[in-house]
Amino acid sequence: MAGKVSRIILCYTRQHIFIQDFLITSFQSHLLGAVAALLSAFCWAVAAILFRRIGDRITAMGINLAKGLVAMLFMVVLLLPGFYSGLASLDTNSIAALALSGIIGICFGDTLYFLALMRLGARRTLLLGSLIPVTTALIAVVFLGEQIPILAWLGMALAIAGVTYVLWQRAPRENTQQKPCEKYRSGLFFGLLFVVANALGIIATKVGVADIPALEATFVRQAFAIAGLTFWGLMVRDLLGWVTPLREGKLLKILLVASLIGALLGTWLSVVALKYTYVAVAATLNSTSPLFILPLAAFWLKERVNWREIAGALAAVTGIGLYFSSLRLL
């Protein structure tokens, strides 16, 4: 009898240890994913500030083109072992979708992002960027017939309200009338177009990456984006003017650092987050760049951050979290 009881206790103890080890491992995995997502958001916030610092001396198109060339260079190195075999597996429909995504989302979308960044600053532009998931969902509902729960609609409404609360404020007076200055108005216009272009690019990417590794798909998108920017520069006869400022060593160094931090490290960390934690958690934490940009702007750029911006950023991130959690992606 005593031996039977001992075996039962031993079996229970082993099961308890196994469950405990499993829970610890699972917790560590999700913690790693959450930290990676937060670091990704931090990287994009830092990159936005660095891009903003060189925006007065190089055009948005020049920044976008140079950033794309840097990203492609590193992707070629990463893809080198199976470069030709990976690209040879792409079918015509996937290439067409990825080409459309690269031209709309990167060629035009990122150019619009930099145009908005130079006019609105890093804080407001990143806050506008938090509307990309919301805009993507709205386009998917209208054109793809996707169904979204009521709670997700509430999350989208909260995110839009948070962004609107920050951006709907009086800009400096123009002449004697109380209306937004031309720079602020054009920044909002470019920012909203940036959000729509990126949302359309995401939907096109979703169609194109169905059976394709992410790195190869990213390479194709970037290749068509660079081709589009090059064609654009040749059409307006200003391609050399876009990249000539990069002859200045300091400008080139800042652009390289910003591209590595944002386009390479930030993207890689977001993939790590998706691998090790829930999609909803990763997507929500990846959208916290507007929160990181506030202390960075205050301590690094010595800018004044008001409570309106803090409240709006918190509302936007909370709304995005509510939206993703309501989709039952856990």
Tab-separated table of C-alpha atoms in Angstrom:
chain	number	residue	atom	x	y	z
A	1	MET	CA	0.000	0.000	0.000
A	2	ALA	CA	2.803	2.377	0.931
A	3	GLY	CA	4.567	1.593	-2.354
A	4	LYS	CA	1.413	2.382	-4.344
A	5	VAL	CA	0.986	5.688	-2.533
A	6	SER	CA	4.639	6.520	-3.194
A	7	ARG	CA	4.215	5.831	-6.917
A	8	ILE	CA	1.120	8.050	-7.026
A	9	ILE	CA	2.963	10.855	-5.244
A	10	LEU	CA	5.981	10.445	-7.565
A	11	CYS	CA	3.748	10.513	-10.652
A	12	TYR	CA	1.927	13.613	-9.384
A	13	THR	CA	5.241	15.320	-8.602
A	14	ARG	CA	6.593	14.632	-12.098
A	15	GLN	CA	3.416	15.948	-13.700
A	16	HIS	CA	3.543	19.034	-11.500
A	17	ILE	CA	7.194	19.676	-12.447
A	18	PHE	CA	6.404	19.151	-16.155
A	19	ILE	CA	3.478	21.594	-16.028
A	20	GLN	CA	5.571	24.096	-14.085
A	21	ASP	CA	8.452	23.860	-16.596
A	22	PHE	CA	6.002	24.189	-19.490
A	23	LEU	CA	4.407	27.281	-17.974
A	24	ILE	CA	7.804	28.854	-17.297
A	25	THR	CA	8.984	28.126	-20.856
A	26	SER	CA	5.734	29.468	-22.307
A	27	PHE	CA	5.967	32.595	-20.155
A	28	GLN	CA	9.575	33.185	-21.212
A	29	SER	CA	8.609	32.748	-24.881
A	30	HIS	CA	5.769	35.271	-24.665
A	31	LEU	CA	7.955	37.644	-22.653
A	32	LEU	CA	10.608	37.472	-25.391
A	33	GLY	CA	7.969	38.201	-28.036
A	34	ALA	CA	6.540	41.126	-26.079
A	35	VAL	CA	9.987	42.645	-25.484
A	36	ALA	CA	10.842	42.229	-29.181
A	37	ALA	CA	7.628	44.016	-30.187
A	38	LEU	CA	8.342	46.914	-27.835
A	39	LEU	CA	11.920	47.171	-29.096
A	40	SER	CA	10.605	47.189	-32.673
A	41	ALA	CA	8.307	50.107	-31.862
A	42	PHE	CA	11.219	51.889	-30.159
A	43	CYS	CA	13.427	51.344	-33.237
A	44	TRP	CA	10.839	52.900	-35.544
A	45	ALA	CA	10.496	55.883	-33.200
A	46	VAL	CA	14.273	56.445	-33.216
A	47	ALA	CA	14.414	56.012	-37.009
A	48	ALA	CA	11.649	58.599	-37.461
A	49	ILE	CA	13.646	61.171	-35.489
A	50	LEU	CA	16.822	60.427	-37.463
A	51	PHE	CA	15.014	60.693	-40.799
A	52	ARG	CA	13.485	63.968	-39.625
A	53	ARG	CA	16.942	65.372	-38.855
A	54	ILE	CA	18.095	64.989	-42.469
A	55	GLY	CA	14.764	65.937	-44.037
A	56	ASP	CA	15.683	69.603	-44.379
A	57	ARG	CA	18.681	68.802	-46.590
A	58	ILE	CA	17.418	65.949	-48.771
A	59	THR	CA	14.062	65.439	-50.461
A	60	ALA	CA	11.522	62.827	-49.363
A	61	MET	CA	12.057	60.980	-52.648
A	62	GLY	CA	15.822	60.945	-52.083
A	63	ILE	CA	15.447	59.548	-48.555
A	64	ASN	CA	13.040	56.881	-49.779
A	65	LEU	CA	15.286	55.847	-52.663
A	66	ALA	CA	18.437	55.706	-50.532
A	67	LYS	CA	16.636	53.837	-47.739
A	68	GLY	CA	15.381	51.297	-50.254
A	69	LEU	CA	18.835	50.740	-51.740
A	70	VAL	CA	20.314	50.163	-48.273
A	71	ALA	CA	17.530	47.712	-47.378
A	72	MET	CA	17.941	45.836	-50.676
A	73	LEU	CA	21.687	45.531	-50.172
A	74	PHE	CA	21.225	43.809	-46.829
A	75	MET	CA	18.422	41.609	-48.177
A	76	VAL	CA	20.644	40.430	-51.041
A	77	VAL	CA	23.285	39.415	-48.480
A	78	LEU	CA	20.688	37.516	-46.435
A	79	LEU	CA	19.153	35.869	-49.511
A	80	LEU	CA	22.466	35.096	-51.212
A	81	PRO	CA	22.628	31.331	-50.406
A	82	GLY	CA	19.342	30.596	-52.184
A	83	PHE	CA	18.836	33.859	-54.047
A	84	TYR	CA	17.998	32.577	-57.540
A	85	SER	CA	16.046	29.501	-56.423
A	86	GLY	CA	13.906	31.596	-54.078
A	87	LEU	CA	12.987	34.164	-56.729
A	88	ALA	CA	12.457	31.474	-59.386
A	89	SER	CA	9.634	29.998	-57.296
A	90	LEU	CA	7.523	33.165	-57.618
A	91	ASP	CA	4.464	32.899	-59.856
A	92	THR	CA	3.072	35.670	-62.063
A	93	ASN	CA	0.111	36.526	-59.816
A	94	SER	CA	2.319	36.842	-56.739
A	95	ILE	CA	4.808	39.049	-58.569
A	96	ALA	CA	1.985	41.283	-59.837
A	97	ALA	CA	0.501	41.672	-56.340
A	98	LEU	CA	3.896	42.350	-54.763
A	99	ALA	CA	4.788	44.813	-57.520
A	100	LEU	CA	1.553	46.705	-56.877
A	101	SER	CA	2.259	46.606	-53.148
A	102	GLY	CA	5.795	47.921	-53.622
A	103	ILE	CA	4.744	50.783	-55.887
A	104	ILE	CA	1.730	51.865	-53.810
A	105	GLY	CA	2.968	51.053	-50.305
A	106	ILE	CA	6.686	51.855	-50.552
A	107	CYS	CA	7.277	54.030	-53.621
A	108	PHE	CA	4.326	56.350	-52.969
A	109	GLY	CA	3.439	55.443	-49.365
A	110	ASP	CA	6.892	55.917	-47.843
A	111	THR	CA	7.488	59.066	-49.901
A	112	LEU	CA	4.242	60.484	-48.520
A	113	TYR	CA	5.391	59.419	-45.033
A	114	PHE	CA	8.608	61.427	-45.371
A	115	LEU	CA	6.709	64.409	-46.806
A	116	ALA	CA	4.404	64.329	-43.769
A	117	LEU	CA	7.363	63.800	-41.428
A	118	MET	CA	9.039	67.001	-42.640
A	119	ARG	CA	5.855	69.032	-42.096
A	120	LEU	CA	4.238	67.517	-39.013
A	121	GLY	CA	7.277	66.210	-37.154
A	122	ALA	CA	7.925	62.697	-35.861
A	123	ARG	CA	5.292	62.756	-33.096
A	124	ARG	CA	2.246	63.605	-35.189
A	125	THR	CA	3.352	61.527	-38.177
A	126	LEU	CA	3.831	58.363	-36.109
A	127	LEU	CA	0.490	59.003	-34.440
A	128	LEU	CA	-1.138	59.209	-37.869
A	129	GLY	CA	0.639	55.975	-38.784
A	130	SER	CA	-1.177	54.214	-35.951
A	131	LEU	CA	-4.311	54.494	-38.110
A	132	ILE	CA	-2.887	52.132	-40.746
A	133	PRO	CA	-4.366	48.947	-39.146
A	134	VAL	CA	-7.729	50.701	-38.823
A	135	THR	CA	-7.675	51.917	-42.431
A	136	THR	CA	-6.627	48.461	-43.647
A	137	ALA	CA	-9.591	46.931	-41.834
A	138	LEU	CA	-12.019	49.464	-43.302
A	139	ILE	CA	-10.753	48.808	-46.841
A	140	ALA	CA	-11.000	45.049	-46.254
A	141	VAL	CA	-14.612	45.442	-45.106
A	142	VAL	CA	-15.611	47.567	-48.103
A	143	PHE	CA	-13.733	45.787	-50.894
A	144	LEU	CA	-13.058	42.266	-49.567
A	145	GLY	CA	-16.285	41.759	-47.643
A	146	GLU	CA	-14.530	40.850	-44.382
A	147	GLN	CA	-16.605	40.773	-41.188
A	148	ILE	CA	-15.430	42.691	-38.117
A	149	PRO	CA	-16.872	42.315	-34.580
A	150	ILE	CA	-18.568	45.239	-32.833
A	151	LEU	CA	-15.757	45.461	-30.269
A	152	ALA	CA	-13.277	45.955	-33.120
A	153	TRP	CA	-15.362	48.862	-34.412
A	154	LEU	CA	-15.226	50.411	-30.930
A	155	GLY	CA	-11.442	49.990	-30.907
A	156	MET	CA	-11.156	51.662	-34.311
A	157	ALA	CA	-13.368	54.525	-33.148
A	158	LEU	CA	-11.190	55.024	-30.055
A	159	ALA	CA	-7.991	55.017	-32.145
A	160	ILE	CA	-9.424	57.545	-34.609
A	161	ALA	CA	-10.670	59.712	-31.738
A	162	GLY	CA	-7.219	59.680	-30.096
A	163	VAL	CA	-5.466	60.732	-33.296
A	164	THR	CA	-8.086	63.380	-34.076
A	165	TYR	CA	-7.832	64.777	-30.538
A	166	VAL	CA	-4.117	65.447	-31.038
A	167	LEU	CA	-4.214	66.679	-34.628
A	168	TRP	CA	-7.396	68.767	-34.415
A	169	GLN	CA	-5.786	71.847	-32.957
A	170	ARG	CA	-5.066	75.318	-34.140
A	171	ALA	CA	-1.864	75.744	-36.057
A	172	PRO	CA	-0.082	79.114	-36.171
A	173	ARG	CA	-2.194	81.888	-37.676
A	174	GLU	CA	-1.903	82.622	-41.354
A	175	ASN	CA	-2.294	86.355	-42.065
A	176	THR	CA	-5.163	87.559	-39.854
A	177	GLN	CA	-7.450	84.560	-40.095
A	178	GLN	CA	-7.495	81.691	-37.626
A	179	LYS	CA	-6.935	78.765	-39.967
A	180	PRO	CA	-4.201	76.125	-40.215
A	181	CYS	CA	-0.966	77.204	-41.834
A	182	GLU	CA	-0.145	75.821	-45.259
A	183	LYS	CA	2.655	73.622	-43.928
A	184	TYR	CA	0.450	71.959	-41.313
A	185	ARG	CA	-2.412	71.488	-43.773
A	186	SER	CA	-0.182	69.906	-46.407
A	187	GLY	CA	1.386	67.703	-43.724
A	188	LEU	CA	-2.014	66.360	-42.715
A	189	PHE	CA	-2.894	65.810	-46.376
A	190	PHE	CA	0.309	63.870	-47.065
A	191	GLY	CA	-0.067	61.977	-43.781
A	192	LEU	CA	-3.583	60.783	-44.581
A	193	LEU	CA	-2.505	59.739	-48.080
A	194	PHE	CA	0.417	57.868	-46.488
A	195	VAL	CA	-1.995	55.942	-44.261
A	196	VAL	CA	-4.254	54.992	-47.194
A	197	ALA	CA	-1.315	54.029	-49.438
A	198	ASN	CA	0.194	51.790	-46.767
A	199	ALA	CA	-3.160	50.166	-46.059
A	200	LEU	CA	-3.578	49.367	-49.765
A	201	GLY	CA	-0.004	48.085	-49.850
A	202	ILE	CA	-0.684	45.757	-46.911
A	203	ILE	CA	-3.738	44.278	-48.632
A	204	ALA	CA	-1.793	43.745	-51.870
A	205	THR	CA	1.042	42.157	-49.880
A	206	LYS	CA	-1.404	39.784	-48.193
A	207	VAL	CA	-2.474	38.560	-51.638
A	208	GLY	CA	1.109	38.223	-52.867
A	209	VAL	CA	2.718	36.407	-49.920
A	210	ALA	CA	0.267	33.517	-49.678
A	211	ASP	CA	2.893	30.876	-50.599
A	212	ILE	CA	6.114	32.912	-50.569
A	213	PRO	CA	8.724	33.379	-47.800
A	214	ALA	CA	8.557	36.823	-46.227
A	215	LEU	CA	12.124	37.869	-47.084
A	216	GLU	CA	11.766	37.073	-50.799
A	217	ALA	CA	8.435	38.905	-50.882
A	218	THR	CA	9.981	41.940	-49.182
A	219	PHE	CA	12.820	41.926	-51.719
A	220	VAL	CA	10.390	41.922	-54.667
A	221	ARG	CA	8.337	44.739	-53.127
A	222	GLN	CA	11.441	46.837	-52.534
A	223	ALA	CA	12.801	46.138	-56.037
A	224	PHE	CA	9.626	47.411	-57.705
A	225	ALA	CA	9.538	50.393	-55.334
A	226	ILE	CA	13.077	51.375	-56.329
A	227	ALA	CA	12.197	50.886	-60.002
A	228	GLY	CA	9.167	53.140	-59.533
A	229	LEU	CA	11.193	55.826	-57.759
A	230	THR	CA	13.911	55.682	-60.430
A	231	PHE	CA	11.327	56.048	-63.200
A	232	TRP	CA	9.719	58.920	-61.279
A	233	GLY	CA	13.075	60.682	-60.910
A	234	LEU	CA	13.865	60.274	-64.608
A	235	MET	CA	10.445	61.605	-65.602
A	236	VAL	CA	10.867	64.789	-63.564
A	237	ARG	CA	14.566	64.953	-64.510
A	238	ASP	CA	15.667	65.288	-60.902
A	239	LEU	CA	17.047	61.837	-60.046
A	240	LEU	CA	20.583	63.125	-59.482
A	241	GLY	CA	19.222	66.021	-57.445
A	242	TRP	CA	17.558	63.542	-55.096
A	243	VAL	CA	20.755	61.682	-54.222
A	244	THR	CA	23.424	64.388	-54.650
A	245	PRO	CA	23.086	65.622	-51.001
A	246	LEU	CA	24.168	62.150	-49.850
A	247	ARG	CA	27.709	63.011	-50.924
A	248	GLU	CA	27.913	64.767	-47.565
A	249	GLY	CA	29.373	62.177	-45.204
A	250	LYS	CA	27.320	63.167	-42.162
A	251	LEU	CA	24.026	62.924	-44.058
A	252	LEU	CA	24.931	59.511	-45.432
A	253	LYS	CA	25.888	58.208	-41.977
A	254	ILE	CA	22.594	59.341	-40.424
A	255	LEU	CA	20.619	57.790	-43.284
A	256	LEU	CA	22.502	54.489	-42.986
A	257	VAL	CA	21.937	54.355	-39.220
A	258	ALA	CA	18.240	55.244	-39.586
A	259	SER	CA	17.762	52.622	-42.317
A	260	LEU	CA	19.498	49.925	-40.273
A	261	ILE	CA	17.568	50.754	-37.094
A	262	GLY	CA	14.172	51.044	-38.770
A	263	ALA	CA	14.077	49.069	-42.013
A	264	LEU	CA	16.331	46.217	-40.825
A	265	LEU	CA	16.340	45.922	-37.021
A	266	GLY	CA	12.786	47.179	-36.501
A	267	THR	CA	11.367	44.824	-39.123
A	268	TRP	CA	13.353	41.839	-37.821
A	269	LEU	CA	12.208	42.447	-34.239
A	270	SER	CA	8.579	42.624	-35.391
A	271	VAL	CA	8.987	39.181	-37.013
A	272	VAL	CA	10.546	37.831	-33.790
A	273	ALA	CA	7.567	39.187	-31.861
A	274	LEU	CA	5.096	37.447	-34.175
A	275	LYS	CA	7.025	34.186	-33.788
A	276	TYR	CA	7.176	34.086	-29.995
A	277	THR	CA	3.957	35.678	-28.799
A	278	TYR	CA	0.319	36.051	-29.788
A	279	VAL	CA	-0.464	38.006	-32.946
A	280	ALA	CA	-2.745	40.402	-31.059
A	281	VAL	CA	-0.065	41.128	-28.456
A	282	ALA	CA	2.659	41.619	-31.077
A	283	ALA	CA	0.494	43.839	-33.290
A	284	THR	CA	-0.606	46.005	-30.368
A	285	LEU	CA	2.881	46.464	-28.906
A	286	ASN	CA	4.307	47.106	-32.385
A	287	SER	CA	1.899	50.044	-32.610
A	288	THR	CA	3.293	51.799	-29.526
A	289	SER	CA	5.787	53.958	-31.460
A	290	PRO	CA	3.679	57.097	-30.729
A	291	LEU	CA	4.249	56.468	-27.007
A	292	PHE	CA	8.026	56.060	-27.398
A	293	ILE	CA	8.328	59.160	-29.552
A	294	LEU	CA	6.999	61.409	-26.758
A	295	PRO	CA	9.868	60.926	-24.248
A	296	LEU	CA	12.385	60.803	-27.112
A	297	ALA	CA	11.115	64.147	-28.389
A	298	ALA	CA	11.194	65.643	-24.903
A	299	PHE	CA	14.677	64.494	-23.826
A	300	TRP	CA	16.500	64.099	-27.152
A	301	LEU	CA	15.001	66.891	-29.260
A	302	LYS	CA	14.130	69.135	-26.278
A	303	GLU	CA	10.567	69.562	-27.580
A	304	ARG	CA	7.609	70.382	-25.351
A	305	VAL	CA	5.141	67.507	-25.016
A	306	ASN	CA	1.683	68.422	-23.733
A	307	TRP	CA	-0.963	66.314	-22.012
A	308	ARG	CA	-3.140	66.445	-25.114
A	309	GLU	CA	-0.530	64.481	-27.076
A	310	ILE	CA	-0.023	61.967	-24.264
A	311	ALA	CA	-3.773	61.360	-23.890
A	312	GLY	CA	-4.277	61.064	-27.639
A	313	ALA	CA	-1.396	58.602	-28.055
A	314	LEU	CA	-2.664	56.455	-25.170
A	315	ALA	CA	-6.177	56.448	-26.631
A	316	ALA	CA	-4.885	55.476	-30.082
A	317	VAL	CA	-2.752	52.591	-28.786
A	318	THR	CA	-5.570	51.397	-26.500
A	319	GLY	CA	-7.979	51.448	-29.431
A	320	ILE	CA	-5.580	49.423	-31.573
A	321	GLY	CA	-5.172	46.900	-28.751
A	322	LEU	CA	-8.945	46.625	-28.392
A	323	TYR	CA	-9.303	46.150	-32.141
A	324	PHE	CA	-6.770	43.314	-32.375
A	325	SER	CA	-7.916	41.551	-29.194
A	326	SER	CA	-11.536	41.548	-30.413
A	327	LEU	CA	-10.532	39.605	-33.536
A	328	ARG	CA	-9.768	36.599	-31.320
A	329	LEU	CA	-6.272	36.194	-32.696
A	330	LEU	CA	-4.910	34.756	-29.451
